[in-house]
CSV table of C-alpha atoms in Angstrom, one decimal:
chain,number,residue,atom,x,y,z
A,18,UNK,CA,-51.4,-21.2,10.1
A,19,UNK,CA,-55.0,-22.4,9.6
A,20,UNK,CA,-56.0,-19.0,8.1
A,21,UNK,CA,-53.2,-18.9,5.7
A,22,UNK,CA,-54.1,-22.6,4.8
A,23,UNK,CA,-57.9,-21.7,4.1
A,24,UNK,CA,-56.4,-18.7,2.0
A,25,UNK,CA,-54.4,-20.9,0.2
A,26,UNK,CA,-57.0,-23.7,-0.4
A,27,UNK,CA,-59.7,-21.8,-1.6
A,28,UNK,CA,-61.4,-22.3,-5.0
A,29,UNK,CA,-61.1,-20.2,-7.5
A,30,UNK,CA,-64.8,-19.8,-8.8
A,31,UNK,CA,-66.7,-17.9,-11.4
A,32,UNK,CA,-66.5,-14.5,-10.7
A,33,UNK,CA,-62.2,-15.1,-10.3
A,34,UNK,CA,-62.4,-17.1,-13.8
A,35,UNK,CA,-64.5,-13.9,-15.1
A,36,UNK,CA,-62.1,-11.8,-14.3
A,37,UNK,CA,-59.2,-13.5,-15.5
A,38,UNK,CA,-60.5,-14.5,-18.6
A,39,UNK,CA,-61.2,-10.3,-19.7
A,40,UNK,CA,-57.4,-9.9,-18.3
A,41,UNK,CA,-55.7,-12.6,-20.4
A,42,UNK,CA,-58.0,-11.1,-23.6
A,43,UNK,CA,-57.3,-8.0,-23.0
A,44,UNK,CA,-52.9,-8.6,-23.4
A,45,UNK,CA,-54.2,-10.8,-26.3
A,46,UNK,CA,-55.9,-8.6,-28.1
A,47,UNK,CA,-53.6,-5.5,-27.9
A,48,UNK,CA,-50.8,-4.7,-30.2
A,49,UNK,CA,-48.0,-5.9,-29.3
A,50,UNK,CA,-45.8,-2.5,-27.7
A,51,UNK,CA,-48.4,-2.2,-25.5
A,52,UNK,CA,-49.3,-6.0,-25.1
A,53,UNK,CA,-45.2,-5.9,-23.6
A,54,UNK,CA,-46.0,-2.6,-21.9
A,55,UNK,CA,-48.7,-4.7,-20.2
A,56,UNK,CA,-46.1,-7.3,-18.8
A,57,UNK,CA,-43.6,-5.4,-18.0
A,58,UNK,CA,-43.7,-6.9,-14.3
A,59,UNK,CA,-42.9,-9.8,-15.8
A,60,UNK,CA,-38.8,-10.8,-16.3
A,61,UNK,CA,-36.5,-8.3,-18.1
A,62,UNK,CA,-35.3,-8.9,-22.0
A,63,UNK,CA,-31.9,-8.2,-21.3
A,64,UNK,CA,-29.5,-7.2,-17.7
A,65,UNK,CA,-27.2,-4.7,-18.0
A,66,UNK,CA,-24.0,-4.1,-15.5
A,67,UNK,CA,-24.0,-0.4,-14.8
A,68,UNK,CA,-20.4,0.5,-14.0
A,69,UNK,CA,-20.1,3.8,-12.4
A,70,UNK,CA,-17.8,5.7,-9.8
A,71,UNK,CA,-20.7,6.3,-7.1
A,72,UNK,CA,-18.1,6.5,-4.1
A,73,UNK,CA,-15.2,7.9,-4.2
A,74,UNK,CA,-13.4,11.3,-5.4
A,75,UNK,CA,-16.1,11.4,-8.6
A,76,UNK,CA,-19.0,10.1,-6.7
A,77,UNK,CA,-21.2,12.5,-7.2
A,78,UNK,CA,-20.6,12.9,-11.1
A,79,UNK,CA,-20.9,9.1,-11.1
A,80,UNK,CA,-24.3,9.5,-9.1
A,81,UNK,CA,-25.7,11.8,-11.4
A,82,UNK,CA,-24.6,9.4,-14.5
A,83,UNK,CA,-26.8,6.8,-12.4
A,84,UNK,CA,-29.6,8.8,-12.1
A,85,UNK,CA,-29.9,9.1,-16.2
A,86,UNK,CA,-29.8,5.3,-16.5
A,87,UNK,CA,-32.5,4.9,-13.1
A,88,UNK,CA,-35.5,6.3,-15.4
A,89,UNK,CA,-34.7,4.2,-18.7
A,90,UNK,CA,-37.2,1.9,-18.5
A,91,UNK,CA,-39.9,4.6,-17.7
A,92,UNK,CA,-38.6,6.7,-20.8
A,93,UNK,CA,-39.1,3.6,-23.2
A,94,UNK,CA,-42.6,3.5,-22.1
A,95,UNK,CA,-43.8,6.7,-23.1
A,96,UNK,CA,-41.7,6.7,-26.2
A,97,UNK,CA,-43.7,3.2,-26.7
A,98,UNK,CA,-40.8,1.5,-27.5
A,99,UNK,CA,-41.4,-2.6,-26.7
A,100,UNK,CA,-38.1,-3.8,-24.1
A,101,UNK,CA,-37.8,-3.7,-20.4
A,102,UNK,CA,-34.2,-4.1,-19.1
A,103,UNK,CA,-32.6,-5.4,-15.3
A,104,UNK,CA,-30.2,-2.9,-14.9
A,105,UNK,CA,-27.9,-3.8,-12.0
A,106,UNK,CA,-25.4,-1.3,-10.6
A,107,UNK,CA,-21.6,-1.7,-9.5
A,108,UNK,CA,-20.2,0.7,-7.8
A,109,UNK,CA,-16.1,1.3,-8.9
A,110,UNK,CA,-14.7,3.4,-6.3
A,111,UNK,CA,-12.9,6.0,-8.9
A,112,UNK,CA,-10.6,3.2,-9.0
A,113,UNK,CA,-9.2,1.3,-12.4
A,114,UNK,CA,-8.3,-2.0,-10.2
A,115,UNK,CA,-11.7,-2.1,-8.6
A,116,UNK,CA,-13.5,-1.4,-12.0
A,117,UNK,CA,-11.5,-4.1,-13.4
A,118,UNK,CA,-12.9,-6.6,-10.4
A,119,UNK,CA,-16.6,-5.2,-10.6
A,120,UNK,CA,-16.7,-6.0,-14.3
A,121,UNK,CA,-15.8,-9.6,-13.9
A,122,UNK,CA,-18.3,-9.6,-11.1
A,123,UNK,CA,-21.2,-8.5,-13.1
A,124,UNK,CA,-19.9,-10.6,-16.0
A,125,UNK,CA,-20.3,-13.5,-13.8
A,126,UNK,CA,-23.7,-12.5,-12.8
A,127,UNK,CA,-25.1,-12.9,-15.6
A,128,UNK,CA,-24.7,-9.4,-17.5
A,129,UNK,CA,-25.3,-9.5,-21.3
A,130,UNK,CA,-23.8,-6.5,-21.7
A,131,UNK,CA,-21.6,-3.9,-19.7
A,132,UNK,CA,-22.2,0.4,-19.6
A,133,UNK,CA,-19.8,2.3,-18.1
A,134,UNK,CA,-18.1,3.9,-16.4
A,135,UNK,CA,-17.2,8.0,-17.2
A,136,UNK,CA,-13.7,7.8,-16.2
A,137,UNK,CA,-11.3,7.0,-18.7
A,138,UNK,CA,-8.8,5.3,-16.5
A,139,UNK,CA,-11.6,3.0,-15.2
A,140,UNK,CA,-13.3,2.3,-18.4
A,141,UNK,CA,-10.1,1.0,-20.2
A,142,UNK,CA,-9.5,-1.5,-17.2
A,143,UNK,CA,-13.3,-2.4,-18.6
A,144,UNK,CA,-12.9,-2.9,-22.1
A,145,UNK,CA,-9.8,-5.2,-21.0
A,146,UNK,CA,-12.0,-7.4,-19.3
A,147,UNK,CA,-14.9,-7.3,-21.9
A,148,UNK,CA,-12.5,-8.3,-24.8
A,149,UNK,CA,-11.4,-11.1,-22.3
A,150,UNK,CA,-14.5,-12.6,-21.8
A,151,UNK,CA,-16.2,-11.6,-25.1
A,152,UNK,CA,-19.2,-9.5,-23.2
A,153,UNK,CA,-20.1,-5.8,-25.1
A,154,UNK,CA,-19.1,-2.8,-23.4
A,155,UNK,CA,-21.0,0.6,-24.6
A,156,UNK,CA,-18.9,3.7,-22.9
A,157,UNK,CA,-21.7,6.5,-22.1
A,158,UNK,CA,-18.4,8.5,-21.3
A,159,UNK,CA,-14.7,8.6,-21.5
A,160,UNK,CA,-12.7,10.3,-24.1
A,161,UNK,CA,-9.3,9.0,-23.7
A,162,UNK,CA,-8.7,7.7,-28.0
A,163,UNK,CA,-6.9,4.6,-26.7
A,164,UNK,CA,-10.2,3.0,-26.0
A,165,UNK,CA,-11.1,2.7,-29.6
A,166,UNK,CA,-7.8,2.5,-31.0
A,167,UNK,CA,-7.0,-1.1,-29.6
A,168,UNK,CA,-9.1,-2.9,-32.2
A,169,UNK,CA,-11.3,-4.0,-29.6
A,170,UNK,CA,-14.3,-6.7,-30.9
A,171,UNK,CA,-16.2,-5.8,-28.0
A,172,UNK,CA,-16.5,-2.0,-27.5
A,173,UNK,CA,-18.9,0.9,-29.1
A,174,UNK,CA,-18.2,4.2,-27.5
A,175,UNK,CA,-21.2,7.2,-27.8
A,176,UNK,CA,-18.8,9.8,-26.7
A,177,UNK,CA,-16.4,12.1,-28.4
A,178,UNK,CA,-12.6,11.1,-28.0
A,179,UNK,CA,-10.4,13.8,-26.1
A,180,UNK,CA,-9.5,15.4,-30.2
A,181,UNK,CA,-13.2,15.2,-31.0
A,182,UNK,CA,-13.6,17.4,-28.2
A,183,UNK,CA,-10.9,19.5,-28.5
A,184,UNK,CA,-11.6,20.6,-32.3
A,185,UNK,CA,-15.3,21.2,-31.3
A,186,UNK,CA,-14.3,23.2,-28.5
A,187,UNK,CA,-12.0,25.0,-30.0
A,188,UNK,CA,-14.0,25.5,-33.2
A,189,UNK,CA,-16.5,27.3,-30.6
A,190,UNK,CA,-14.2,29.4,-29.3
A,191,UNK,CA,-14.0,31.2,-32.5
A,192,UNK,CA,-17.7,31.6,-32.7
A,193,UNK,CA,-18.0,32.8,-29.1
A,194,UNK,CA,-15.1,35.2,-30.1
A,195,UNK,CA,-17.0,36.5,-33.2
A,196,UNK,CA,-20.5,36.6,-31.4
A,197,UNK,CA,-19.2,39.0,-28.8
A,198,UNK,CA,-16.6,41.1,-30.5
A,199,UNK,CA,-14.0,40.2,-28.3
A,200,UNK,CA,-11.0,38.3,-28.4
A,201,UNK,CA,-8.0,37.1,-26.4
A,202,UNK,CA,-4.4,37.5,-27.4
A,203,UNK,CA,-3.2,34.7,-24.9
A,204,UNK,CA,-4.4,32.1,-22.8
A,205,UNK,CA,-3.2,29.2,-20.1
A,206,UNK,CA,-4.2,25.3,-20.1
A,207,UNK,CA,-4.6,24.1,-16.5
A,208,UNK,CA,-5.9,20.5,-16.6
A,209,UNK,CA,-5.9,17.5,-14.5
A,210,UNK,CA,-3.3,14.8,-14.6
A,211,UNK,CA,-4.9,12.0,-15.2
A,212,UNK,CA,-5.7,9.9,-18.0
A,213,UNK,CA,-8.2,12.0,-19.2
A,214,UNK,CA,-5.9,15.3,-18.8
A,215,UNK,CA,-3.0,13.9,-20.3
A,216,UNK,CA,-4.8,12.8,-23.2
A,217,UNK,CA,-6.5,16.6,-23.6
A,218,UNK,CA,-3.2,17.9,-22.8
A,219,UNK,CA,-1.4,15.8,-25.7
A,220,UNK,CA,-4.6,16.5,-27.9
A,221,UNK,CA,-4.8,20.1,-27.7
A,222,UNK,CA,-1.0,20.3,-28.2
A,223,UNK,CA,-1.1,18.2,-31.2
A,224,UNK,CA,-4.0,20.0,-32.9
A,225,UNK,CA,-3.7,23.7,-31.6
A,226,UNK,CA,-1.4,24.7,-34.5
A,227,UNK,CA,-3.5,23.2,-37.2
A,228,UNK,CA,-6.9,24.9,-36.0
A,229,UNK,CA,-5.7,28.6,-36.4
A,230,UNK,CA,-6.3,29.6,-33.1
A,231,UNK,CA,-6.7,33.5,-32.3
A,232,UNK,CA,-4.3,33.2,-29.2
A,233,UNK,CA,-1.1,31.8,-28.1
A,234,UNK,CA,-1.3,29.2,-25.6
A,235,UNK,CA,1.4,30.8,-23.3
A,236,UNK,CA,1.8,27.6,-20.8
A,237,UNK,CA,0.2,24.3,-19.8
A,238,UNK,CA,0.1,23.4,-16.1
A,239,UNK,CA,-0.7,20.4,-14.5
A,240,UNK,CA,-1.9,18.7,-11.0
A,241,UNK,CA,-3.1,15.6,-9.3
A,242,UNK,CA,-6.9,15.5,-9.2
A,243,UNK,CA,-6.8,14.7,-5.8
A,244,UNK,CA,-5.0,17.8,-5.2
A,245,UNK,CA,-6.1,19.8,-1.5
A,246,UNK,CA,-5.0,23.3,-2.5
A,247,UNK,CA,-4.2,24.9,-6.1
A,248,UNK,CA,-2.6,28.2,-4.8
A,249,UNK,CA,1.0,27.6,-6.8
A,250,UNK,CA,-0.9,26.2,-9.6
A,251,UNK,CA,-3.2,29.2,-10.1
A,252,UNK,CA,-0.4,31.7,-8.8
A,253,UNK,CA,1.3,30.4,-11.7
A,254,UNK,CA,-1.1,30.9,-14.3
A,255,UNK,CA,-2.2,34.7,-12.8
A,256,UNK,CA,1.5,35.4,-13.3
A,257,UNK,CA,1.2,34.3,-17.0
A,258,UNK,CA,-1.2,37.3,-17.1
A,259,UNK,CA,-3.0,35.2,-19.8
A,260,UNK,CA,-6.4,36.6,-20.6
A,261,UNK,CA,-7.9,33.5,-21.0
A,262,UNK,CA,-8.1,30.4,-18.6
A,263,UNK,CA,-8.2,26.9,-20.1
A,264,UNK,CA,-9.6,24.2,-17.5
A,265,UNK,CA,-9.3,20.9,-17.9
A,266,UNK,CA,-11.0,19.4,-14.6
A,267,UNK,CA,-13.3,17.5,-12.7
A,268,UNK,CA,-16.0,18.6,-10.3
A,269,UNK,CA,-13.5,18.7,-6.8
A,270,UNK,CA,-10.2,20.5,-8.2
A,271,UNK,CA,-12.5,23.0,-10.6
A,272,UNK,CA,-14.2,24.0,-7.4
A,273,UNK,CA,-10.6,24.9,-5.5
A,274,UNK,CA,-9.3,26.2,-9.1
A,275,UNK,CA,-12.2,29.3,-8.9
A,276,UNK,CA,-12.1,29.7,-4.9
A,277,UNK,CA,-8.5,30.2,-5.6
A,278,UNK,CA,-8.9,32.2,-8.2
A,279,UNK,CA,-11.6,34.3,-6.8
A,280,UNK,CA,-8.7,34.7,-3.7
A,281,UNK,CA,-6.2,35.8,-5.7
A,282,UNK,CA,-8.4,37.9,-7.8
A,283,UNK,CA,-7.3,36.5,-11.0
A,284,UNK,CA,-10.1,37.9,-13.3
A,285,UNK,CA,-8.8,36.4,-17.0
A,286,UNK,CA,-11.6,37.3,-19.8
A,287,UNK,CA,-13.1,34.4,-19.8
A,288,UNK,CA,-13.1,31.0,-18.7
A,289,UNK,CA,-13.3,28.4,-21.5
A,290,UNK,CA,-13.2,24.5,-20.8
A,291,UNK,CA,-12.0,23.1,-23.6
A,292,UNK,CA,-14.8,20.1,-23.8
A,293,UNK,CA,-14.1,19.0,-19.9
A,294,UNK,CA,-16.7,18.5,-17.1
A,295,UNK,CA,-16.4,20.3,-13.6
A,296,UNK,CA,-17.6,23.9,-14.0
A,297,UNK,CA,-21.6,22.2,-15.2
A,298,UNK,CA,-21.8,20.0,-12.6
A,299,UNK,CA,-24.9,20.6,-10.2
A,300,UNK,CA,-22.2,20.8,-6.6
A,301,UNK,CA,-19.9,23.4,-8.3
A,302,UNK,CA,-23.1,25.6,-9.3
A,303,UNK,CA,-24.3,25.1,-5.3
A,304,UNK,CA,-21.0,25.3,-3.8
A,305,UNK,CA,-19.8,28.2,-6.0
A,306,UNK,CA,-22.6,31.0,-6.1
A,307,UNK,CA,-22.1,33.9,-8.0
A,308,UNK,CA,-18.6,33.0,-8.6
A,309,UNK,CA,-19.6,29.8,-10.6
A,310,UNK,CA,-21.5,32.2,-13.4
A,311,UNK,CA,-20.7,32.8,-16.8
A,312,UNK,CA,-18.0,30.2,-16.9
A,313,UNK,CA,-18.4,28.1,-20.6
A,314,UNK,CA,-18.1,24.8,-20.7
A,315,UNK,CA,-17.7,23.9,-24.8
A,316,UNK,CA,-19.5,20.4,-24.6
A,317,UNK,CA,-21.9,18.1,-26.0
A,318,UNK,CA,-25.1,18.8,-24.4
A,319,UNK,CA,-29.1,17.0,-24.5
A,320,UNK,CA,-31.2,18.4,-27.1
A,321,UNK,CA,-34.2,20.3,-25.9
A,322,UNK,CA,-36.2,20.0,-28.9
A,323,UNK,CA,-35.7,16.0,-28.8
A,324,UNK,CA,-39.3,14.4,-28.0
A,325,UNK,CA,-37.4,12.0,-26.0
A,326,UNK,CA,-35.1,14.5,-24.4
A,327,UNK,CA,-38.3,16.1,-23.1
A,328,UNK,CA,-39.5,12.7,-22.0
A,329,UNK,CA,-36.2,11.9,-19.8
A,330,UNK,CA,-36.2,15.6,-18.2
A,331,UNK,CA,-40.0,14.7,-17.4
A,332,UNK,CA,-39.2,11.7,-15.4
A,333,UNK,CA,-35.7,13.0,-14.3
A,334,UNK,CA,-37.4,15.6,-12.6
A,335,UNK,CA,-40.3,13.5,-11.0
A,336,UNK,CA,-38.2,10.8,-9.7
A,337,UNK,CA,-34.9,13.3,-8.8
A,338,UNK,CA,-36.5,16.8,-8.1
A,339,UNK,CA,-33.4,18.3,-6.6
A,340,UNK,CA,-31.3,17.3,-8.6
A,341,UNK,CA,-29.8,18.5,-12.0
A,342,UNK,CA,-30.2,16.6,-15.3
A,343,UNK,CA,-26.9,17.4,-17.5
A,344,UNK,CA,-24.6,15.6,-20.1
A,345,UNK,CA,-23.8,12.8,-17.5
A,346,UNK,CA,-27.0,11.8,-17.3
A,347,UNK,CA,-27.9,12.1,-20.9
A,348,UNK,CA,-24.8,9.7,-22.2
A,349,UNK,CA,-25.7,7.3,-19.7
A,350,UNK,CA,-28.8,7.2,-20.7
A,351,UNK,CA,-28.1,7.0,-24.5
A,352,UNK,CA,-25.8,4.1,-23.0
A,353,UNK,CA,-29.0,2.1,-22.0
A,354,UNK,CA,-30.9,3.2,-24.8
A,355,UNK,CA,-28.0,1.5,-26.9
A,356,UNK,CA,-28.1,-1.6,-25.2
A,357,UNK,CA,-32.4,-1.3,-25.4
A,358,UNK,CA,-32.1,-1.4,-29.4
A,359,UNK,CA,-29.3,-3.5,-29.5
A,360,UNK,CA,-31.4,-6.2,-28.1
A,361,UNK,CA,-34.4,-5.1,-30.2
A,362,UNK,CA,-32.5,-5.7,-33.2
A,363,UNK,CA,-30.9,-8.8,-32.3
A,364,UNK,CA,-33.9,-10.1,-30.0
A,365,UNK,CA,-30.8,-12.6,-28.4
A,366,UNK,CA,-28.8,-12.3,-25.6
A,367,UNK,CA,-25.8,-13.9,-27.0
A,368,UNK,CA,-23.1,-11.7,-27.2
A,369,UNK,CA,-22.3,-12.2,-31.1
A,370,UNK,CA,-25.6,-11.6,-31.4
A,371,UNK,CA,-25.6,-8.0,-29.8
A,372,UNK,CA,-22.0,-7.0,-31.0
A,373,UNK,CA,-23.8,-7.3,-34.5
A,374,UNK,CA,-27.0,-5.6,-33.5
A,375,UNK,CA,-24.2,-2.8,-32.6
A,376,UNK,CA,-22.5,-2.1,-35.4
A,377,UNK,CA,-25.4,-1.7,-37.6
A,378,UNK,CA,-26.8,0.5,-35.0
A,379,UNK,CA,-28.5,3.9,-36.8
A,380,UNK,CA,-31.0,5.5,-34.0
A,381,UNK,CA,-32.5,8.8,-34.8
A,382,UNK,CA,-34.3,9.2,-31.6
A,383,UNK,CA,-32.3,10.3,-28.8
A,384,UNK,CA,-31.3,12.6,-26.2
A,385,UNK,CA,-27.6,14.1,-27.2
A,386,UNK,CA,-27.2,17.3,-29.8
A,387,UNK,CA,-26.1,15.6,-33.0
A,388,UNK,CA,-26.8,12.8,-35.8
A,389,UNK,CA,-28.4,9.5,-35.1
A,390,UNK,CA,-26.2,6.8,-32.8
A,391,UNK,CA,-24.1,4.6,-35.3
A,392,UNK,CA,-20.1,3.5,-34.8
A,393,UNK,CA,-17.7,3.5,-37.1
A,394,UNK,CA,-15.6,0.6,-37.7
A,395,UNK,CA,-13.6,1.6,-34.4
A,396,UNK,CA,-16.7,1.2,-32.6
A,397,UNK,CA,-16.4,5.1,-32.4
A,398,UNK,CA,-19.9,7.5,-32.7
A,399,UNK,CA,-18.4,10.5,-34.8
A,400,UNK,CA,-22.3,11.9,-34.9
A,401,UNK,CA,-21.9,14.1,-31.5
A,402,UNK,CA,-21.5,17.9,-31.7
A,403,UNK,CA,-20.4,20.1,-29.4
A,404,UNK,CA,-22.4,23.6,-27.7
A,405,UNK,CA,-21.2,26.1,-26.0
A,406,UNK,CA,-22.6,25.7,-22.2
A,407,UNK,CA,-22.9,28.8,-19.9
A,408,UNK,CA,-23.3,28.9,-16.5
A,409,UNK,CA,-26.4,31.6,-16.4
A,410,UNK,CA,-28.4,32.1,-13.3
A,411,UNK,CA,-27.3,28.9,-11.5
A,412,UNK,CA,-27.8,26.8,-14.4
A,413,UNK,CA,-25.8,25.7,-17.6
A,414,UNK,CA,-27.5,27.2,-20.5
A,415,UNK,CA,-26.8,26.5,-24.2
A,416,UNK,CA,-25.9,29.8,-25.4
A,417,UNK,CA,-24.3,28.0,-28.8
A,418,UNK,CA,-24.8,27.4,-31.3
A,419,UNK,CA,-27.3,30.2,-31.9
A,420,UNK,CA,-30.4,28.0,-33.2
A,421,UNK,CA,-30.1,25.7,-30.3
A,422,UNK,CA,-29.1,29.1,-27.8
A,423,UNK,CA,-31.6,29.0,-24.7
A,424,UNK,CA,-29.8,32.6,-23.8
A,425,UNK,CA,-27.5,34.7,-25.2
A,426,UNK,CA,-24.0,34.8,-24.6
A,427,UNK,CA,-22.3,36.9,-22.0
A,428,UNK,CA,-18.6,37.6,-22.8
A,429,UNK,CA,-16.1,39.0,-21.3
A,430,UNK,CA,-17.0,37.3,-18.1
A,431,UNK,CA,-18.0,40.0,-15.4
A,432,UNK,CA,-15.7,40.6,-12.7
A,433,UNK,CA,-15.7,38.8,-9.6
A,434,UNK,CA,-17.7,41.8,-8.0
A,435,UNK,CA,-20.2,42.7,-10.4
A,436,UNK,CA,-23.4,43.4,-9.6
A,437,UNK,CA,-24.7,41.2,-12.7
A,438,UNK,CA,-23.4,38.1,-10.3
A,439,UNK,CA,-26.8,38.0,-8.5
């Protein structure tokens, strides 16, 4: 006690004053990015509720999301950009009614604005509770088009709807058709039934007539995403004899959709996602092998020639050097960096405020193939285009379109034996 009082009690003298003095002129006399760079222990402009599914059946996607928005601050550092955000994570269990909960919770916390939360299901419960309490919500992923169709005040989405993806997808699919000389006669949609499946399934039915397709789509089959086994499911489509597989699927049932697959020794043409995730994400690559290669996901994807692309990959891979750095990461970061220059525009906290900084929103700089961030009068980006993503040598590799191709394309897909699946 008496040395901590001494501590405490003793006078602060010349050489202290010196050096405080040079401190405080030297914040003073810089400009002011870096004058704010400077403070940037000091409190946060703006705190952000993080809503992701980081437990769960999608943890690991909704882990990998996290991980995009855990080097934010770092990223607006280097790219000098003057705001420091508290971003707070909730966790929502891959479930809509605890999503709903965590958004009040972080509403009540204190959050100026909401991000969140991949899963469509999850994300509508969100923007229910953000119109309800007049807090912004900017969706880093979930494609379901009834999100932007409610004529929601409170909502920007930076993510295709399910037809945005679809038409880009399928748009690809012609190009990956007329790249490699070959092309399919038939094909079979296996997807997911969830609120994301059924709105891909209704979207590709919809729009598959108009888009002059080369092939027929012979059936459409559907499962719970919490499915254990996918034998009848994938029996079903090998029976089709459809030379072309159409996934629509998250990371757990696209993993028991190729084991199957492999089992059966189904060996379609090609595999084609029609803009779903599962067959990028960093476990199916590990858990998969050989038999995860040259599977396509058609998909927006994080452009390498971006400065600030290059910048997040940086600091991805120093903080998280296991781990991959794909389009979950990438939207949830462009999530943050929405909310960063929503706050730089406004510089207020106030939700009106921020809703108005959003829809005047045009960024240029970011991380995500396409135009520069701006909604539409939906609250809807319509800037984001789609690559063609190929699973090459463990990794997903832009192989489309051909000015952006890291590698070139490899279709048919080899047979489950080939020696070119090292």
């Amino acid at each position: 006690m008496t040395g901590r009082n001494n501590f405490t009690r003793r006078r602060f003298g010349r050489r202290d004053f010196g050096r405080a003095t040079l401190a405080g002129a030297a914040l003073l006399g810089a400009p002011l990015p870096l004058r704010h760079a400077l403070a940037q222990g000091g409190p946060a402009d703006l705190k952000v509720g993080l809503l992701l599914p980081t437990s769960g059946l999608q943890a690991q996607i909704g882990q990998a999301c996290r991980r995009g928005a855990d080097v934010a601050n770092e990223v607006f550092a280097d790219m000098k950009m003057p705001v420091k955000l508290d971003i707070v994570n909730y966790d929502t269990e891959t479930k809509p009614d605890v999503a709903r909960t965590q958004a009040e919770k972080a509403i009540d916390a204190g959050c100026h604005m909401l991000v969140g939360a991949f899963d469509s299901g999850q994300t509508i419960a969100i923007a229910q509770v953000c119109e309800q309490r007049g807090v912004p919500l900017v969706v880093n992923i979930a494609a379901a088009p009834q999100i932007t169709e409610q004529g929601y005040k409170f909502v920007v989405r930076n993510f295709p709807t399910a037809p945005m993806l679809i038409t880009g997808a399928l748009a690809l699919h012609k190009e990956i058709f007329k790249v490699s000389g070959k092309t399919p006669k038939t094909a079979v949609l296996m997807s997911v039934n969830d609120t994301f499946g059924t709105s891909m399934i209704n979207g590709i039915k919809a729009l598959f007539p108009k888009l002059d397709m080369p092939y027929e789509l012979v059936d459409t089959i559907s499962y719970d995403p919490a499915a254990k086994d996918l034998a009848v499911e994938v029996g079903k489509a090998k029976a089709t004899k459809a030379e072309l597989l159409l996934p629509v699927s998250r990371l757990n049932d696209a993993k028991l959709l190729v084991q199957e697959m492999v089992k059966q020794r189904w060996e379609p043409m090609g595999v084609l996602n029609p803009g779903a995730p599962g067959l990028y994400e960093q476990d199916f690559l590990k858990t998969m092998g050989k038999y995860g290669e040259f599977m396509i996901s058609n998909v927006p994807w994080l452009d390498p020639k971006s400065a600030m692309t290059q910048s997040l990959e940086k600091r991805h891979a120093a903080k998280y050097p296991n781990d991959q750095l794909d389009l979950n990461g990438g939207f949830t970061f462009e999530g943050i960096l929405i909310a960063a220059h929503a706050w730089l525009t406004a510089k207020s906290t106030k939700p009106g405020d921020l809703m108005e900084a959003l829809r005047k929103a045009k960024i240029d700089q970011h991380v995500m193939i396409g135009g520069p961030i701006q909604f539409d009068a939906k609250g809807q980006n319509v800037n984001i285009k789609a690559s063609a993503v190929e699973n090459l040598k463990r990794k997903p590799t832009v192989v489309l379109p051909l000015e952006s191709a890291a590698a070139p394309l490899v279709f048919p897909m080899p047979s489950w034996n080939d020696k070119r699946r090292t």
